[in-house]
Short mmCIF file of C-alpha atoms in Angstrom, two decimals:
data_model
loop_
_atom_site.label_atom_id
_atom_site.label_comp_id
_atom_site.label_asym_id
_atom_site.label_seq_id
_atom_site.Cartn_x
_atom_site.Cartn_y
_atom_site.Cartn_z
CA MET A 1 80.19 58.24 127.53
CA GLY A 2 80.25 57.02 131.10
CA ARG A 3 77.57 55.07 132.85
CA VAL A 4 76.37 55.38 136.43
CA GLU A 5 76.97 52.04 138.14
CA THR A 6 74.94 50.91 141.12
CA PHE A 7 73.59 47.65 142.45
CA ALA A 8 70.30 49.31 143.38
CA THR A 9 67.23 48.84 141.23
CA LEU A 10 64.41 51.35 140.76
CA PRO A 11 62.20 49.54 143.34
CA MET A 12 65.04 49.91 145.87
CA TRP A 13 65.18 53.66 145.28
CA VAL A 14 61.43 54.00 145.52
CA GLY A 15 61.29 51.77 148.59
CA PHE A 16 63.97 53.70 150.47
CA ILE A 17 62.44 57.09 149.69
CA ALA A 18 59.00 55.77 150.68
CA PHE A 19 60.51 54.48 153.95
CA VAL A 20 62.01 57.89 154.79
CA VAL A 21 58.77 59.70 153.91
CA ALA A 22 56.80 57.24 156.04
CA VAL A 23 59.04 57.80 159.07
CA LEU A 24 58.83 61.57 158.65
CA ALA A 25 55.04 61.34 158.32
CA LEU A 26 54.93 59.22 161.47
CA ASP A 27 56.98 61.87 163.26
CA LEU A 28 54.88 64.72 161.89
CA TYR A 29 51.35 63.36 162.24
CA MET A 30 51.44 60.72 164.99
CA LEU A 31 54.31 61.53 167.33
CA GLY A 32 53.67 65.18 168.00
CA GLY A 33 55.59 66.75 165.12
CA ARG A 34 52.70 69.09 164.25
CA ARG A 35 52.44 70.29 167.84
CA ALA A 36 54.86 72.96 168.97
CA HIS A 37 56.76 71.63 171.96
CA ARG A 38 60.19 71.68 173.52
CA VAL A 39 62.14 68.53 172.66
CA SER A 40 63.14 66.80 175.87
CA PRO A 41 66.50 65.05 176.29
CA ARG A 42 64.64 61.72 176.48
CA GLU A 43 62.83 62.33 173.18
CA ALA A 44 66.05 63.49 171.50
CA LEU A 45 67.92 60.44 172.78
CA PHE A 46 65.16 58.14 171.52
CA TRP A 47 65.31 59.55 167.99
CA ALA A 48 69.11 59.65 167.92
CA LEU A 49 69.28 55.97 168.91
CA ALA A 50 66.40 55.11 166.57
CA TRP A 51 68.13 56.59 163.51
CA ALA A 52 71.51 55.11 164.45
CA THR A 53 69.84 51.71 164.81
CA LEU A 54 68.00 52.07 161.49
CA ALA A 55 71.23 53.10 159.75
CA THR A 56 73.00 50.05 161.15
CA LEU A 57 70.17 47.68 160.26
CA PHE A 58 70.08 49.08 156.74
CA GLY A 59 73.80 48.39 156.33
CA LEU A 60 73.37 44.83 157.58
CA LEU A 61 70.37 44.29 155.30
CA MET A 62 72.38 45.57 152.34
CA TRP A 63 75.21 43.15 153.20
CA TRP A 64 72.76 40.23 153.40
CA PHE A 65 71.20 41.15 150.03
CA LEU A 66 74.54 41.51 148.24
CA ASP A 67 75.94 38.38 149.82
CA ALA A 68 72.97 36.45 148.47
CA THR A 69 72.80 38.06 145.01
CA ALA A 70 76.42 39.00 144.22
CA SER A 71 79.29 37.67 146.32
CA ARG A 72 80.77 37.89 149.81
CA ALA A 73 83.55 40.18 148.54
CA VAL A 74 81.08 42.60 146.93
CA ALA A 75 78.90 42.56 150.05
CA ASN A 76 81.86 43.37 152.29
CA GLN A 77 83.13 46.15 150.01
CA LYS A 78 79.77 47.88 149.49
CA THR A 79 78.84 47.66 153.15
CA LEU A 80 82.20 49.11 154.18
CA GLU A 81 81.69 51.94 151.71
CA TYR A 82 78.24 52.61 153.16
CA PHE A 83 79.40 52.79 156.78
CA THR A 84 82.43 54.89 155.85
CA GLY A 85 80.19 57.27 153.92
CA TYR A 86 77.77 57.39 156.83
CA LEU A 87 80.56 58.34 159.25
CA ILE A 88 81.90 60.99 156.85
CA GLU A 89 78.47 62.53 156.38
CA LEU A 90 77.58 62.40 160.07
CA SER A 91 80.87 63.98 161.10
CA LEU A 92 80.90 66.71 158.44
CA SER A 93 77.21 67.44 158.96
CA ALA A 94 77.93 67.87 162.67
CA ASP A 95 79.34 71.27 161.76
CA ASN A 96 75.74 72.21 160.96
CA MET A 97 74.99 72.07 164.69
CA PHE A 98 77.21 75.06 165.31
CA VAL A 99 75.43 77.08 162.62
CA PHE A 100 71.97 75.92 163.73
CA SER A 101 72.79 77.10 167.24
CA LEU A 102 73.91 80.52 165.97
CA ILE A 103 70.79 80.94 163.81
CA PHE A 104 68.39 79.95 166.58
CA THR A 105 70.17 82.23 169.05
CA TYR A 106 70.35 85.23 166.71
CA PHE A 107 66.65 85.04 165.81
CA ALA A 108 65.65 84.05 169.37
CA VAL A 109 63.71 81.03 168.09
CA PRO A 110 61.62 79.64 170.95
CA PRO A 111 62.72 76.08 171.84
CA GLU A 112 59.24 74.72 171.13
CA LEU A 113 59.44 75.94 167.51
CA GLN A 114 62.93 74.67 166.67
CA ARG A 115 61.84 71.08 166.01
CA ARG A 116 59.29 72.22 163.45
CA VAL A 117 61.85 74.27 161.53
CA LEU A 118 64.38 71.43 161.41
CA LEU A 119 61.72 68.93 160.32
CA TYR A 120 60.81 71.01 157.28
CA GLY A 121 64.50 71.66 156.74
CA VAL A 122 65.11 67.92 156.49
CA LEU A 123 62.31 67.51 153.96
CA GLY A 124 63.88 70.16 151.76
CA ALA A 125 67.34 68.67 152.21
CA ILE A 126 66.17 65.26 151.00
CA PHE A 127 64.90 66.58 147.67
CA MET A 128 67.89 68.87 147.16
CA ARG A 129 70.42 66.14 147.84
CA ILE A 130 68.79 63.70 145.42
CA GLY A 131 69.46 66.14 142.61
CA MET A 132 72.95 67.08 143.81
CA ILE A 133 74.06 63.46 144.23
CA LEU A 134 72.73 62.24 140.88
CA ALA A 135 74.21 65.25 139.11
CA GLY A 136 77.57 64.76 140.82
CA VAL A 137 77.76 61.07 139.99
CA TRP A 138 76.77 61.70 136.36
CA LEU A 139 79.40 64.42 135.96
CA LEU A 140 82.10 62.17 137.40
CA THR A 141 81.20 59.40 134.96
CA GLN A 142 81.36 61.85 132.05
CA PHE A 143 84.43 63.83 133.07
CA ALA A 144 86.94 61.78 135.07
CA TRP A 145 89.18 64.81 135.65
CA LEU A 146 86.49 66.35 137.87
CA PHE A 147 87.50 63.80 140.52
CA TYR A 148 90.79 65.66 140.98
CA VAL A 149 89.04 69.03 140.88
CA LEU A 150 86.83 67.89 143.75
CA GLY A 151 89.90 66.67 145.62
CA ALA A 152 91.58 70.07 145.30
CA PHE A 153 88.32 71.74 146.31
CA LEU A 154 88.11 69.64 149.49
CA VAL A 155 91.72 70.46 150.42
CA LEU A 156 91.05 74.18 149.96
CA SER A 157 87.78 73.89 151.90
CA GLY A 158 89.62 72.17 154.73
CA ILE A 159 92.25 74.92 154.82
CA LYS A 160 89.52 77.58 154.82
CA MET A 161 87.66 75.81 157.63
CA LEU A 162 90.90 75.49 159.60
CA THR A 163 91.68 79.19 159.36
CA ALA A 164 88.11 80.19 160.24
CA ALA A 165 87.60 77.61 162.99
CA GLY A 166 87.99 80.15 165.78
CA ARG A 167 85.53 82.66 164.32
CA GLN A 168 81.75 82.68 164.26
CA PRO A 169 79.86 83.76 161.13
CA ASP A 170 78.03 87.09 161.31
CA ILE A 171 74.37 86.20 160.75
CA ALA A 172 73.40 89.86 160.30
CA GLN A 173 75.72 90.17 157.30
CA ASN A 174 74.54 86.94 155.66
CA PRO A 175 73.62 87.81 152.03
CA LEU A 176 70.35 85.86 152.25
CA VAL A 177 69.29 87.65 155.43
CA ARG A 178 70.13 91.04 153.92
CA LEU A 179 68.22 90.19 150.74
CA MET A 180 65.09 89.10 152.63
CA ARG A 181 65.17 92.18 154.84
CA ALA A 182 65.40 94.40 151.77
CA THR A 183 62.71 92.70 149.68
CA MET A 184 60.15 91.20 152.11
CA ARG A 185 57.77 92.38 154.78
CA ILE A 186 58.82 90.53 157.93
CA THR A 187 57.13 90.69 161.31
CA LYS A 188 59.10 91.27 164.48
CA GLU A 189 57.29 88.70 166.60
CA TYR A 190 56.69 85.01 165.99
CA HIS A 191 53.11 83.97 165.22
CA GLY A 192 53.18 80.44 166.50
CA GLN A 193 54.32 77.98 163.83
CA ALA A 194 53.08 80.14 160.95
CA PHE A 195 55.50 81.08 158.17
CA PHE A 196 53.20 83.80 156.78
CA VAL A 197 50.45 85.95 158.30
CA GLN A 198 47.94 88.50 157.09
CA ILE A 199 48.14 91.89 158.82
CA HIS A 200 45.81 94.71 157.78
CA GLY A 201 45.13 92.90 154.53
CA MET A 202 48.82 92.58 153.69
CA ARG A 203 50.88 89.38 153.64
CA TYR A 204 53.91 89.26 155.92
CA ALA A 205 56.57 86.61 156.42
CA THR A 206 57.40 85.69 159.99
CA PRO A 207 60.87 85.09 161.43
CA MET A 208 60.06 81.37 161.17
CA PHE A 209 60.21 81.64 157.37
CA VAL A 210 63.53 83.48 157.47
CA VAL A 211 65.02 80.84 159.78
CA LEU A 212 63.71 78.03 157.54
CA LEU A 213 65.37 79.51 154.45
CA LEU A 214 68.63 79.94 156.36
CA ILE A 215 68.50 76.31 157.50
CA GLU A 216 67.94 75.17 153.91
CA ALA A 217 70.76 77.40 152.63
CA THR A 218 73.07 76.06 155.34
CA ASP A 219 72.39 72.49 154.23
CA VAL A 220 73.22 73.37 150.63
CA VAL A 221 76.51 74.96 151.68
CA PHE A 222 77.56 71.96 153.76
CA ALA A 223 76.39 69.50 151.11
CA VAL A 224 78.87 71.09 148.70
CA ASP A 225 81.64 69.82 151.00
CA SER A 226 80.17 66.58 152.33
CA ILE A 227 78.86 65.03 149.10
CA PRO A 228 82.19 65.31 147.22
CA ALA A 229 83.87 63.80 150.29
CA ILE A 230 81.87 60.58 149.88
CA PHE A 231 82.92 60.38 146.23
CA ALA A 232 86.40 59.62 147.56
CA VAL A 233 84.90 56.39 148.94
CA THR A 234 82.28 55.43 146.35
CA THR A 235 80.44 56.77 143.31
CA ASP A 236 77.48 54.45 143.76
CA PRO A 237 74.60 56.98 143.99
CA PHE A 238 72.48 54.67 146.13
CA ILE A 239 75.19 54.35 148.80
CA VAL A 240 75.91 58.07 148.67
CA PHE A 241 72.24 58.95 149.01
CA THR A 242 71.31 56.48 151.75
CA SER A 243 74.33 57.33 153.90
CA ASN A 244 73.52 61.04 153.43
CA ILE A 245 69.91 60.69 154.49
CA PHE A 246 70.61 58.58 157.57
CA ALA A 247 73.26 61.09 158.65
CA ILE A 248 70.92 64.06 158.14
CA MET A 249 68.09 62.44 160.06
CA GLY A 250 70.40 61.43 162.87
CA LEU A 251 71.88 64.92 163.02
CA ARG A 252 68.47 66.50 163.66
CA ALA A 253 68.03 64.37 166.77
CA LEU A 254 71.64 64.86 167.86
CA TYR A 255 71.21 68.64 167.72
CA PHE A 256 68.47 68.58 170.35
CA LEU A 257 70.44 66.09 172.42
CA LEU A 258 73.66 68.13 172.34
CA ALA A 259 72.28 71.67 171.81
CA ASN A 260 73.48 72.85 175.20
CA LEU A 261 76.88 71.22 174.71
CA VAL A 262 77.73 72.57 171.25
CA ASP A 263 80.26 75.04 172.64
CA ARG A 264 82.00 72.22 174.50
CA PHE A 265 83.22 70.69 171.22
CA HIS A 266 85.33 73.71 170.27
CA TYR A 267 88.09 71.60 168.69
CA LEU A 268 85.71 69.60 166.51
CA LYS A 269 85.90 72.17 163.71
CA TYR A 270 89.65 71.65 163.53
CA GLY A 271 89.14 67.90 163.31
CA LEU A 272 86.57 68.30 160.53
CA ALA A 273 88.98 70.55 158.63
CA VAL A 274 91.65 67.87 158.85
CA VAL A 275 89.15 65.24 157.65
CA LEU A 276 88.34 67.35 154.57
CA MET A 277 92.02 67.84 153.76
CA VAL A 278 92.81 64.13 154.22
CA ILE A 279 89.92 63.07 151.97
CA GLY A 280 90.88 65.68 149.37
CA ALA A 281 94.52 64.52 149.41
CA LYS A 282 93.31 60.93 148.99
CA MET A 283 91.37 61.93 145.87
CA LEU A 284 94.32 63.84 144.42
CA ALA A 285 96.70 60.92 144.98
CA ALA A 286 94.26 58.23 143.81
CA GLN A 287 96.07 57.71 140.50
CA TRP A 288 99.35 56.85 142.25
CA VAL A 289 98.36 55.62 145.72
CA HIS A 290 95.45 53.33 146.51
CA VAL A 291 94.14 53.87 150.02
CA PRO A 292 91.79 51.06 151.16
CA VAL A 293 88.38 52.14 152.38
CA HIS A 294 88.93 50.69 155.85
CA TRP A 295 92.07 52.81 156.21
CA SER A 296 90.04 55.92 155.39
CA LEU A 297 87.45 54.87 157.97
CA GLY A 298 90.16 54.38 160.59
CA VAL A 299 91.86 57.73 159.95
CA ILE A 300 88.56 59.61 160.07
CA GLY A 301 87.59 57.87 163.30
CA VAL A 302 90.93 58.67 164.95
CA VAL A 303 90.85 62.35 163.92
CA LEU A 304 87.30 62.82 165.17
CA ALA A 305 87.97 60.99 168.42
CA ALA A 306 91.09 63.09 168.99
CA SER A 307 89.29 66.38 168.38
CA ILE A 308 86.36 65.44 170.63
CA GLY A 309 88.73 64.14 173.32
CA ALA A 310 90.78 67.35 173.17
CA SER A 311 87.60 69.41 173.51
CA LEU A 312 86.58 67.54 176.65
CA ALA A 313 90.07 67.44 178.15
CA LEU A 314 90.83 71.11 177.43
CA PRO A 315 87.58 73.01 178.02
CA LYS A 316 87.27 76.45 176.52
CA ARG A 317 87.44 79.13 179.19
CA THR A 318 84.90 81.32 177.47
CA ALA A 319 82.72 78.54 176.12
CA THR A 320 79.59 80.70 175.99
CA ALA A 321 81.13 84.15 175.70
CA ASN A 322 80.56 84.51 171.99
CA ARG A 323 77.01 83.25 172.21
CA ASN A 324 76.15 85.80 174.89
CA GLU A 325 77.47 88.54 172.63
CA VAL A 326 75.16 87.60 169.77
CA LYS A 327 72.38 90.13 169.43
CA LYS A 328 68.94 88.64 169.57
CA SER A 329 67.62 91.00 166.93
CA GLN A 330 64.76 90.19 164.62
CA PRO A 331 64.63 90.36 160.82
CA GLY A 332 61.98 93.05 160.65
CA GLU A 333 59.45 95.06 162.53
CA GLN A 334 55.76 94.43 162.84
CA PRO A 335 53.67 97.35 161.63
#
């Protein structure tokens, strides 16, 4: 039987989760999170920089702790794994921005309500990823061959993403949307920030609830790719989880900062597909070729920089054409 290895103690897990919950509570109850409002570029920039700073400080604090309690070599290795995992998660999760934009456009979500939906989406993502990460690490310790299965899965996912990079998903044909339309009473209009309302004595879901479930489902789908990708770098569940959470929290702020520029990064999907294939190939070849973590970090950084640079240097002629074609239909009709 295998054993999950991590330097983190139970108080570290509890402390980190308590820290994240405290920051979310601060956002929700003291910094306007409960009030519907349009997120300004200044507010988005503040939170993006705040989470990037917190992620960096956490990595430095982890290095200091390990240097004092283990050794300099262990501190350097674990910290490098953390920052590499953070970059992988942040880059792969960036693909969520494209889907978020499509969902918000299709359901015509008012800008002042988008922050609320993403905040609850993050809360759900935290709890889901705890279970997915711990289950993944446990399975890898029990069945070593799954490491190669995940590698093949990432290669195939990268190929699929590469072939579909030029197409947008059809929200109307999403199985979850079709299921909710067939089984739930859904109003046509939004009712403020409410997820459910009573109309003529009957309970109806609002489009806000449909959008929230789609956001949660989107995170699960992307986690299936991004979490195995970190396993190519480390199987320490604490590093996997902390890098995941900092990336997710940073992504929420980045979405509002770059929401109007999402279509500008039209080559980013190709870069992310290449990253998945490279990481998958690294996992498949692990038995014969050892690729240092800092090499992985360098390759990922170069691929992402190249795809972003190509997007800016070669702007898409019809950057917003597809978005304008999206029907702003609603998931139901109010009685």
